[in-house]
Amino acid sequence: MSTPFPIGIISTLVLLSFSSATRAQDVDAQLSAAQLESRKGNLDAALERLQPLLSADDIDQPSKQRVQELAARVLHMRGEQHFRQARIAESIADFDRQVELQPERAAEHWQRGIAYYYADQYEQGARQFELHQTVNPQDVENAAWHFLCAVRAPKGSVEAARKKLIPVTRDSRVPMAQVQKLFAGTMTPEDVLKAGEKAGGSGKFYADLYVGLYYEALGHDEESLRFITQAAENPVAKDSYMGDVARVYVILRKKKASSEDRKPTVK
C-alpha cells in the first residue's frame, strides 16, 4: 500500500505546478508581443520586451532558446539598420551581441566583418573573414574583404595582403573571377570593368564596387570614390545589402571630407 503525501507537500506541488504554468504563459505572451513589434519594424521595442527574458533564470531551456533565437534575429536586423544609416559602432555592438547569443553561428556573420572594416578595426575584420571562409570557401567577395583588411591592418601592405589572399576558384558570378585576379595582381581594373560592362546589371555593379575598393587599397581615393559612387547609384543596388555597403562608403567619405574642410588651417 502506498504512503499518502502530506497535504502540505501536495499543496506545495500544486502551487509550483501552477506557478510554472503561469510563468510559461507569461513567456509565451512576451515572445508573441516581441515578435509582433519585430514584424512592425519596432526593433527597439522588441528588444525591450526580450531583455527581461534574456536575463531571467526561472524559465525552462526550450523557452530560453526561443528567446535567444528571436533576440538574435532582431539584433541582426537592427545591426543592419544601424549600418545602413552609417552608425557603424552601433551596428557592431548589435552584431557582437547577436554572436554572444549564438556563438555557433559566428562564422556566418560576414556583415560584421564589413562593419569592422568601416570602423577601422582591420585585424578583427580579417579574423571574421578568415572565420567566414570555413563556411563559405568559394566566395570571392569574402577573399576581397579579407584582402582589404589585411592591407590596412598594422604593418599591412598590398604586397603582404596578396600573399595572404584567400584562394577562390569556383565563384561563377560575373565578374568575380576577374575580381579575384585583380586582387591577386594578375588582372587590371580595366579588365574587370570591361567584364562588368559586358555583363550589365549586377555585373556592372560588382565591377564598379570592387574596382573602387581596390583603388582604395592602393590609396587612390579619387578613383575609389568615383567608382563606388557609380555602384551606389546603380538601380540594381537599390534593395541590396551590398548596395548599402556602397552607399555607406560614400556617406562616410563625404563626412570625412566635410570634417577635414572644417579643420582650422595652421599658419
mmCIF file of C-alpha atoms in Angstrom:
data_model
loop_
_atom_site.group_PDB
_atom_site.id
_atom_site.type_symbol
_atom_site.label_atom_id
_atom_site.label_comp_id
_atom_site.label_asym_id
_atom_site.label_seq_id
_atom_site.Cartn_x
_atom_site.Cartn_y
_atom_site.Cartn_z
ATOM 1 C CA MET A 1 0.000 0.000 0.000
ATOM 2 C CA SER A 2 1.410 3.422 -0.975
ATOM 3 C CA THR A 3 2.015 6.069 1.640
ATOM 4 C CA PRO A 4 -0.087 9.197 1.008
ATOM 5 C CA PHE A 5 1.735 12.537 0.649
ATOM 6 C CA PRO A 6 1.104 15.011 3.467
ATOM 7 C CA ILE A 7 -1.428 17.638 2.491
ATOM 8 C CA GLY A 8 1.199 20.396 2.842
ATOM 9 C CA ILE A 9 3.512 18.772 0.286
ATOM 10 C CA ILE A 10 0.643 18.234 -2.122
ATOM 11 C CA SER A 11 -0.352 21.888 -1.801
ATOM 12 C CA THR A 12 3.219 22.984 -2.466
ATOM 13 C CA LEU A 13 3.464 20.786 -5.548
ATOM 14 C CA VAL A 14 0.202 22.164 -6.873
ATOM 15 C CA LEU A 15 1.377 25.733 -6.297
ATOM 16 C CA LEU A 16 4.696 25.063 -8.007
ATOM 17 C CA SER A 17 2.951 23.472 -10.981
ATOM 18 C CA PHE A 18 0.543 26.398 -11.206
ATOM 19 C CA SER A 19 3.405 28.887 -10.928
ATOM 20 C CA SER A 20 5.390 27.139 -13.685
ATOM 21 C CA ALA A 21 2.393 27.095 -15.987
ATOM 22 C CA THR A 22 1.711 30.763 -15.322
ATOM 23 C CA ARG A 23 5.359 31.643 -15.988
ATOM 24 C CA ALA A 24 5.317 29.678 -19.253
ATOM 25 C CA GLN A 25 2.202 31.552 -20.353
ATOM 26 C CA ASP A 26 3.897 34.842 -19.456
ATOM 27 C CA VAL A 27 6.984 33.941 -21.518
ATOM 28 C CA ASP A 28 4.793 32.970 -24.482
ATOM 29 C CA ALA A 29 2.924 36.259 -24.214
ATOM 30 C CA GLN A 30 6.141 38.276 -24.067
ATOM 31 C CA LEU A 31 7.569 36.381 -27.036
ATOM 32 C CA SER A 32 4.416 36.946 -29.071
ATOM 33 C CA ALA A 33 4.482 40.651 -28.234
ATOM 34 C CA ALA A 34 8.152 40.899 -29.205
ATOM 35 C CA GLN A 35 7.508 39.081 -32.492
ATOM 36 C CA LEU A 36 4.674 41.493 -33.275
ATOM 37 C CA GLU A 37 6.914 44.512 -32.598
ATOM 38 C CA SER A 38 9.612 42.970 -34.795
ATOM 39 C CA ARG A 39 7.201 42.404 -37.703
ATOM 40 C CA LYS A 40 6.071 46.029 -37.396
ATOM 41 C CA GLY A 41 9.693 47.158 -37.581
ATOM 42 C CA ASN A 42 9.800 48.343 -33.964
ATOM 43 C CA LEU A 43 13.111 46.643 -33.228
ATOM 44 C CA ASP A 44 13.951 48.679 -30.118
ATOM 45 C CA ALA A 45 10.566 47.823 -28.611
ATOM 46 C CA ALA A 46 11.014 44.143 -29.474
ATOM 47 C CA LEU A 47 14.364 44.022 -27.700
ATOM 48 C CA GLU A 48 12.958 45.851 -24.681
ATOM 49 C CA ARG A 49 10.379 43.090 -24.306
ATOM 50 C CA LEU A 50 13.005 40.384 -24.741
ATOM 51 C CA GLN A 51 15.631 41.791 -22.394
ATOM 52 C CA PRO A 52 13.959 40.658 -19.122
ATOM 53 C CA LEU A 53 13.577 37.171 -20.584
ATOM 54 C CA LEU A 54 17.225 37.051 -21.652
ATOM 55 C CA SER A 55 18.368 37.750 -18.103
ATOM 56 C CA ALA A 56 15.729 35.591 -16.379
ATOM 57 C CA ASP A 57 16.887 32.439 -14.598
ATOM 58 C CA ASP A 58 13.441 30.942 -13.970
ATOM 59 C CA ILE A 59 12.421 29.853 -17.470
ATOM 60 C CA ASP A 60 12.986 26.430 -18.974
ATOM 61 C CA GLN A 61 15.680 25.723 -21.555
ATOM 62 C CA PRO A 62 13.388 25.385 -24.622
ATOM 63 C CA SER A 63 11.800 28.758 -23.815
ATOM 64 C CA LYS A 64 15.209 30.353 -23.230
ATOM 65 C CA GLN A 65 16.382 29.059 -26.605
ATOM 66 C CA ARG A 66 13.329 30.553 -28.330
ATOM 67 C CA VAL A 67 14.020 33.877 -26.628
ATOM 68 C CA GLN A 68 17.683 33.836 -27.683
ATOM 69 C CA GLU A 69 16.836 32.933 -31.292
ATOM 70 C CA LEU A 70 14.324 35.750 -31.593
ATOM 71 C CA ALA A 71 16.644 38.253 -29.893
ATOM 72 C CA ALA A 72 19.477 37.238 -32.236
ATOM 73 C CA ARG A 73 17.259 37.803 -35.310
ATOM 74 C CA VAL A 74 16.153 41.200 -34.048
ATOM 75 C CA LEU A 75 19.724 42.215 -33.195
ATOM 76 C CA HIS A 76 20.824 41.189 -36.680
ATOM 77 C CA MET A 77 18.075 43.274 -38.278
ATOM 78 C CA ARG A 78 18.826 46.275 -36.064
ATOM 79 C CA GLY A 79 22.562 45.899 -36.709
ATOM 80 C CA GLU A 80 21.911 46.045 -40.452
ATOM 81 C CA GLN A 81 19.604 49.010 -39.922
ATOM 82 C CA HIS A 82 22.315 50.860 -37.986
ATOM 83 C CA PHE A 83 24.811 50.043 -40.738
ATOM 84 C CA ARG A 84 22.576 51.440 -43.491
ATOM 85 C CA GLN A 85 22.402 54.681 -41.528
ATOM 86 C CA ALA A 86 26.207 54.737 -41.184
ATOM 87 C CA ARG A 87 26.041 54.167 -37.424
ATOM 88 C CA ILE A 88 28.907 51.731 -37.537
ATOM 89 C CA ALA A 89 29.718 51.462 -33.829
ATOM 90 C CA GLU A 90 26.073 50.744 -33.016
ATOM 91 C CA SER A 91 25.946 48.185 -35.817
ATOM 92 C CA ILE A 92 28.974 46.339 -34.453
ATOM 93 C CA ALA A 93 27.527 46.393 -30.923
ATOM 94 C CA ASP A 94 24.355 44.663 -32.134
ATOM 95 C CA PHE A 95 26.247 42.155 -34.274
ATOM 96 C CA ASP A 96 28.599 41.333 -31.396
ATOM 97 C CA ARG A 97 25.685 40.795 -29.042
ATOM 98 C CA GLN A 98 23.986 38.590 -31.625
ATOM 99 C CA VAL A 99 27.103 36.418 -31.799
ATOM 100 C CA GLU A 100 27.213 36.225 -27.991
ATOM 101 C CA LEU A 101 23.706 34.752 -28.082
ATOM 102 C CA GLN A 102 24.524 32.362 -30.945
ATOM 103 C CA PRO A 103 28.293 31.724 -30.904
ATOM 104 C CA GLU A 104 27.821 28.661 -33.093
ATOM 105 C CA ARG A 105 26.773 30.981 -35.951
ATOM 106 C CA ALA A 106 29.681 33.424 -35.679
ATOM 107 C CA ALA A 107 31.319 32.107 -38.842
ATOM 108 C CA GLU A 108 28.283 33.058 -40.942
ATOM 109 C CA HIS A 109 28.480 36.717 -39.990
ATOM 110 C CA TRP A 110 30.209 38.390 -42.944
ATOM 111 C CA GLN A 111 28.208 41.564 -42.285
ATOM 112 C CA ARG A 112 30.123 42.012 -39.030
ATOM 113 C CA GLY A 113 33.407 41.775 -40.945
ATOM 114 C CA ILE A 114 32.385 44.610 -43.280
ATOM 115 C CA ALA A 115 31.296 46.727 -40.316
ATOM 116 C CA TYR A 116 34.697 46.132 -38.695
ATOM 117 C CA TYR A 117 36.349 47.383 -41.896
ATOM 118 C CA TYR A 118 34.333 50.610 -41.864
ATOM 119 C CA ALA A 119 35.179 51.064 -38.173
ATOM 120 C CA ASP A 120 38.923 50.805 -38.986
ATOM 121 C CA GLN A 121 39.078 47.599 -36.927
ATOM 122 C CA TYR A 122 41.037 45.791 -39.608
ATOM 123 C CA GLU A 123 42.514 42.957 -37.573
ATOM 124 C CA GLN A 124 39.068 41.997 -36.241
ATOM 125 C CA GLY A 125 37.710 42.221 -39.776
ATOM 126 C CA ALA A 126 40.416 39.949 -41.162
ATOM 127 C CA ARG A 127 39.705 37.365 -38.455
ATOM 128 C CA GLN A 128 35.985 37.470 -39.231
ATOM 129 C CA PHE A 129 36.585 36.859 -42.946
ATOM 130 C CA GLU A 130 39.003 34.034 -42.159
ATOM 131 C CA LEU A 131 36.281 32.520 -39.994
ATOM 132 C CA HIS A 132 33.670 33.027 -42.706
ATOM 133 C CA GLN A 133 35.848 31.128 -45.173
ATOM 134 C CA THR A 134 35.272 27.989 -43.105
ATOM 135 C CA VAL A 135 31.576 28.026 -44.031
ATOM 136 C CA ASN A 136 31.770 29.801 -47.404
ATOM 137 C CA PRO A 137 35.094 28.846 -49.008
ATOM 138 C CA GLN A 138 34.241 29.745 -52.625
ATOM 139 C CA ASP A 139 33.216 33.385 -52.228
ATOM 140 C CA VAL A 140 35.434 35.961 -53.963
ATOM 141 C CA GLU A 141 33.797 38.773 -52.007
ATOM 142 C CA ASN A 142 34.991 37.242 -48.745
ATOM 143 C CA ALA A 143 38.517 36.965 -50.155
ATOM 144 C CA ALA A 144 38.372 40.581 -51.337
ATOM 145 C CA TRP A 145 37.279 41.963 -47.969
ATOM 146 C CA HIS A 146 39.940 39.906 -46.204
ATOM 147 C CA PHE A 147 42.472 41.447 -48.587
ATOM 148 C CA LEU A 148 41.190 44.963 -47.858
ATOM 149 C CA CYS A 149 41.511 44.408 -44.111
ATOM 150 C CA ALA A 150 44.972 42.867 -44.496
ATOM 151 C CA VAL A 151 46.178 45.915 -46.452
ATOM 152 C CA ARG A 152 45.110 48.354 -43.738
ATOM 153 C CA ALA A 153 45.943 46.283 -40.678
ATOM 154 C CA PRO A 154 49.053 47.271 -38.680
ATOM 155 C CA LYS A 155 52.159 46.512 -40.783
ATOM 156 C CA GLY A 156 49.873 45.657 -43.686
ATOM 157 C CA SER A 157 50.522 46.367 -47.360
ATOM 158 C CA VAL A 158 49.178 45.382 -50.759
ATOM 159 C CA GLU A 159 52.105 43.004 -51.217
ATOM 160 C CA ALA A 160 51.554 41.327 -47.849
ATOM 161 C CA ALA A 161 47.805 41.062 -48.462
ATOM 162 C CA ARG A 162 48.399 39.368 -51.817
ATOM 163 C CA LYS A 163 50.488 36.709 -50.127
ATOM 164 C CA LYS A 164 47.555 36.033 -47.783
ATOM 165 C CA LEU A 165 44.846 36.238 -50.470
ATOM 166 C CA ILE A 166 42.248 33.516 -49.852
ATOM 167 C CA PRO A 167 42.220 31.269 -52.937
ATOM 168 C CA VAL A 168 38.812 31.019 -54.628
ATOM 169 C CA THR A 169 38.303 29.155 -57.895
ATOM 170 C CA ARG A 170 34.589 28.347 -58.146
ATOM 171 C CA ASP A 171 32.670 31.623 -57.770
ATOM 172 C CA SER A 172 30.669 31.610 -61.015
ATOM 173 C CA ARG A 173 29.221 35.116 -60.691
ATOM 174 C CA VAL A 174 30.411 37.656 -63.254
ATOM 175 C CA PRO A 175 32.842 39.383 -62.739
ATOM 176 C CA MET A 176 34.026 37.536 -59.609
ATOM 177 C CA ALA A 177 36.749 35.510 -61.342
ATOM 178 C CA GLN A 178 38.147 38.772 -62.687
ATOM 179 C CA VAL A 179 37.904 40.435 -59.256
ATOM 180 C CA GLN A 180 39.898 37.570 -57.725
ATOM 181 C CA LYS A 181 42.632 38.061 -60.338
ATOM 182 C CA LEU A 182 42.568 41.827 -59.775
ATOM 183 C CA PHE A 183 43.276 41.446 -56.076
ATOM 184 C CA ALA A 184 45.910 38.815 -56.870
ATOM 185 C CA GLY A 185 47.658 41.345 -59.114
ATOM 186 C CA THR A 186 47.247 39.392 -62.364
ATOM 187 C CA MET A 187 44.496 41.499 -63.947
ATOM 188 C CA THR A 188 43.896 45.227 -64.385
ATOM 189 C CA PRO A 189 40.941 47.283 -63.152
ATOM 190 C CA GLU A 190 40.100 47.983 -66.803
ATOM 191 C CA ASP A 191 39.705 44.256 -67.479
ATOM 192 C CA VAL A 192 37.289 43.921 -64.552
ATOM 193 C CA LEU A 193 35.302 46.960 -65.670
ATOM 194 C CA LYS A 194 35.034 45.589 -69.219
ATOM 195 C CA ALA A 195 33.717 42.253 -67.913
ATOM 196 C CA GLY A 196 31.185 44.053 -65.728
ATOM 197 C CA GLU A 197 30.089 46.336 -68.555
ATOM 198 C CA LYS A 198 29.575 43.358 -70.838
ATOM 199 C CA ALA A 199 27.531 41.505 -68.199
ATOM 200 C CA GLY A 200 25.480 44.586 -67.315
ATOM 201 C CA GLY A 201 23.117 44.829 -64.333
ATOM 202 C CA SER A 202 24.599 43.323 -61.181
ATOM 203 C CA GLY A 203 27.800 42.514 -63.093
ATOM 204 C CA LYS A 204 28.478 46.205 -63.645
ATOM 205 C CA PHE A 205 27.570 46.975 -60.036
ATOM 206 C CA TYR A 206 30.066 44.472 -58.630
ATOM 207 C CA ALA A 207 32.774 45.558 -61.066
ATOM 208 C CA ASP A 208 32.406 49.206 -60.034
ATOM 209 C CA LEU A 209 32.240 48.330 -56.331
ATOM 210 C CA TYR A 210 35.296 46.094 -56.181
ATOM 211 C CA VAL A 211 37.402 48.184 -58.549
ATOM 212 C CA GLY A 212 36.572 51.137 -56.292
ATOM 213 C CA LEU A 213 37.541 49.203 -53.180
ATOM 214 C CA TYR A 214 40.734 48.029 -54.890
ATOM 215 C CA TYR A 215 41.644 51.623 -55.675
ATOM 216 C CA GLU A 216 41.057 52.458 -52.016
ATOM 217 C CA ALA A 217 43.530 49.733 -51.036
ATOM 218 C CA LEU A 218 46.059 51.362 -53.380
ATOM 219 C CA GLY A 219 45.415 54.780 -51.832
ATOM 220 C CA HIS A 220 43.810 56.210 -54.992
ATOM 221 C CA ASP A 221 40.972 57.961 -53.181
ATOM 222 C CA GLU A 222 39.580 59.953 -56.099
ATOM 223 C CA GLU A 223 39.178 56.923 -58.353
ATOM 224 C CA SER A 224 37.842 54.903 -55.439
ATOM 225 C CA LEU A 225 35.082 57.397 -54.674
ATOM 226 C CA ARG A 226 34.159 57.724 -58.359
ATOM 227 C CA PHE A 227 33.616 54.025 -58.961
ATOM 228 C CA ILE A 228 31.912 53.278 -55.652
ATOM 229 C CA THR A 229 29.564 56.222 -56.216
ATOM 230 C CA GLN A 230 28.658 54.669 -59.575
ATOM 231 C CA ALA A 231 27.979 51.373 -57.783
ATOM 232 C CA ALA A 232 25.852 53.097 -55.141
ATOM 233 C CA GLU A 233 23.745 54.801 -57.816
ATOM 234 C CA ASN A 234 23.237 51.648 -59.895
ATOM 235 C CA PRO A 235 19.482 50.795 -59.903
ATOM 236 C CA VAL A 236 20.202 47.092 -59.262
ATOM 237 C CA ALA A 237 21.735 48.080 -55.904
ATOM 238 C CA LYS A 238 18.547 49.728 -54.644
ATOM 239 C CA ASP A 239 17.383 46.896 -52.373
ATOM 240 C CA SER A 240 20.730 45.152 -51.933
ATOM 241 C CA TYR A 241 22.855 44.947 -48.776
ATOM 242 C CA MET A 242 25.991 45.303 -50.901
ATOM 243 C CA GLY A 243 24.301 48.350 -52.389
ATOM 244 C CA ASP A 244 24.008 49.602 -48.821
ATOM 245 C CA VAL A 245 27.730 48.917 -48.410
ATOM 246 C CA ALA A 246 28.474 51.179 -51.386
ATOM 247 C CA ARG A 247 26.128 53.912 -50.168
ATOM 248 C CA VAL A 248 27.589 53.879 -46.652
ATOM 249 C CA TYR A 249 31.071 54.174 -48.133
ATOM 250 C CA VAL A 250 30.011 57.335 -49.982
ATOM 251 C CA ILE A 251 28.353 58.776 -46.860
ATOM 252 C CA LEU A 252 31.431 58.192 -44.717
ATOM 253 C CA ARG A 253 33.819 59.569 -47.335
ATOM 254 C CA LYS A 254 31.763 62.746 -47.688
ATOM 255 C CA LYS A 255 31.515 63.073 -43.912
ATOM 256 C CA LYS A 256 35.280 62.697 -43.605
ATOM 257 C CA ALA A 257 35.889 65.286 -46.327
ATOM 258 C CA SER A 258 33.481 67.715 -44.657
ATOM 259 C CA SER A 259 35.217 67.211 -41.307
ATOM 260 C CA GLU A 260 38.624 67.874 -42.842
ATOM 261 C CA ASP A 261 37.328 71.023 -44.559
ATOM 262 C CA ARG A 262 36.249 72.401 -41.172
ATOM 263 C CA LYS A 263 39.669 71.895 -39.567
ATOM 264 C CA PRO A 264 41.398 75.213 -38.856
ATOM 265 C CA THR A 265 44.372 75.982 -41.059
ATOM 266 C CA VAL A 266 47.639 76.064 -39.151
ATOM 267 C CA LYS A 267 49.815 79.022 -40.217
#
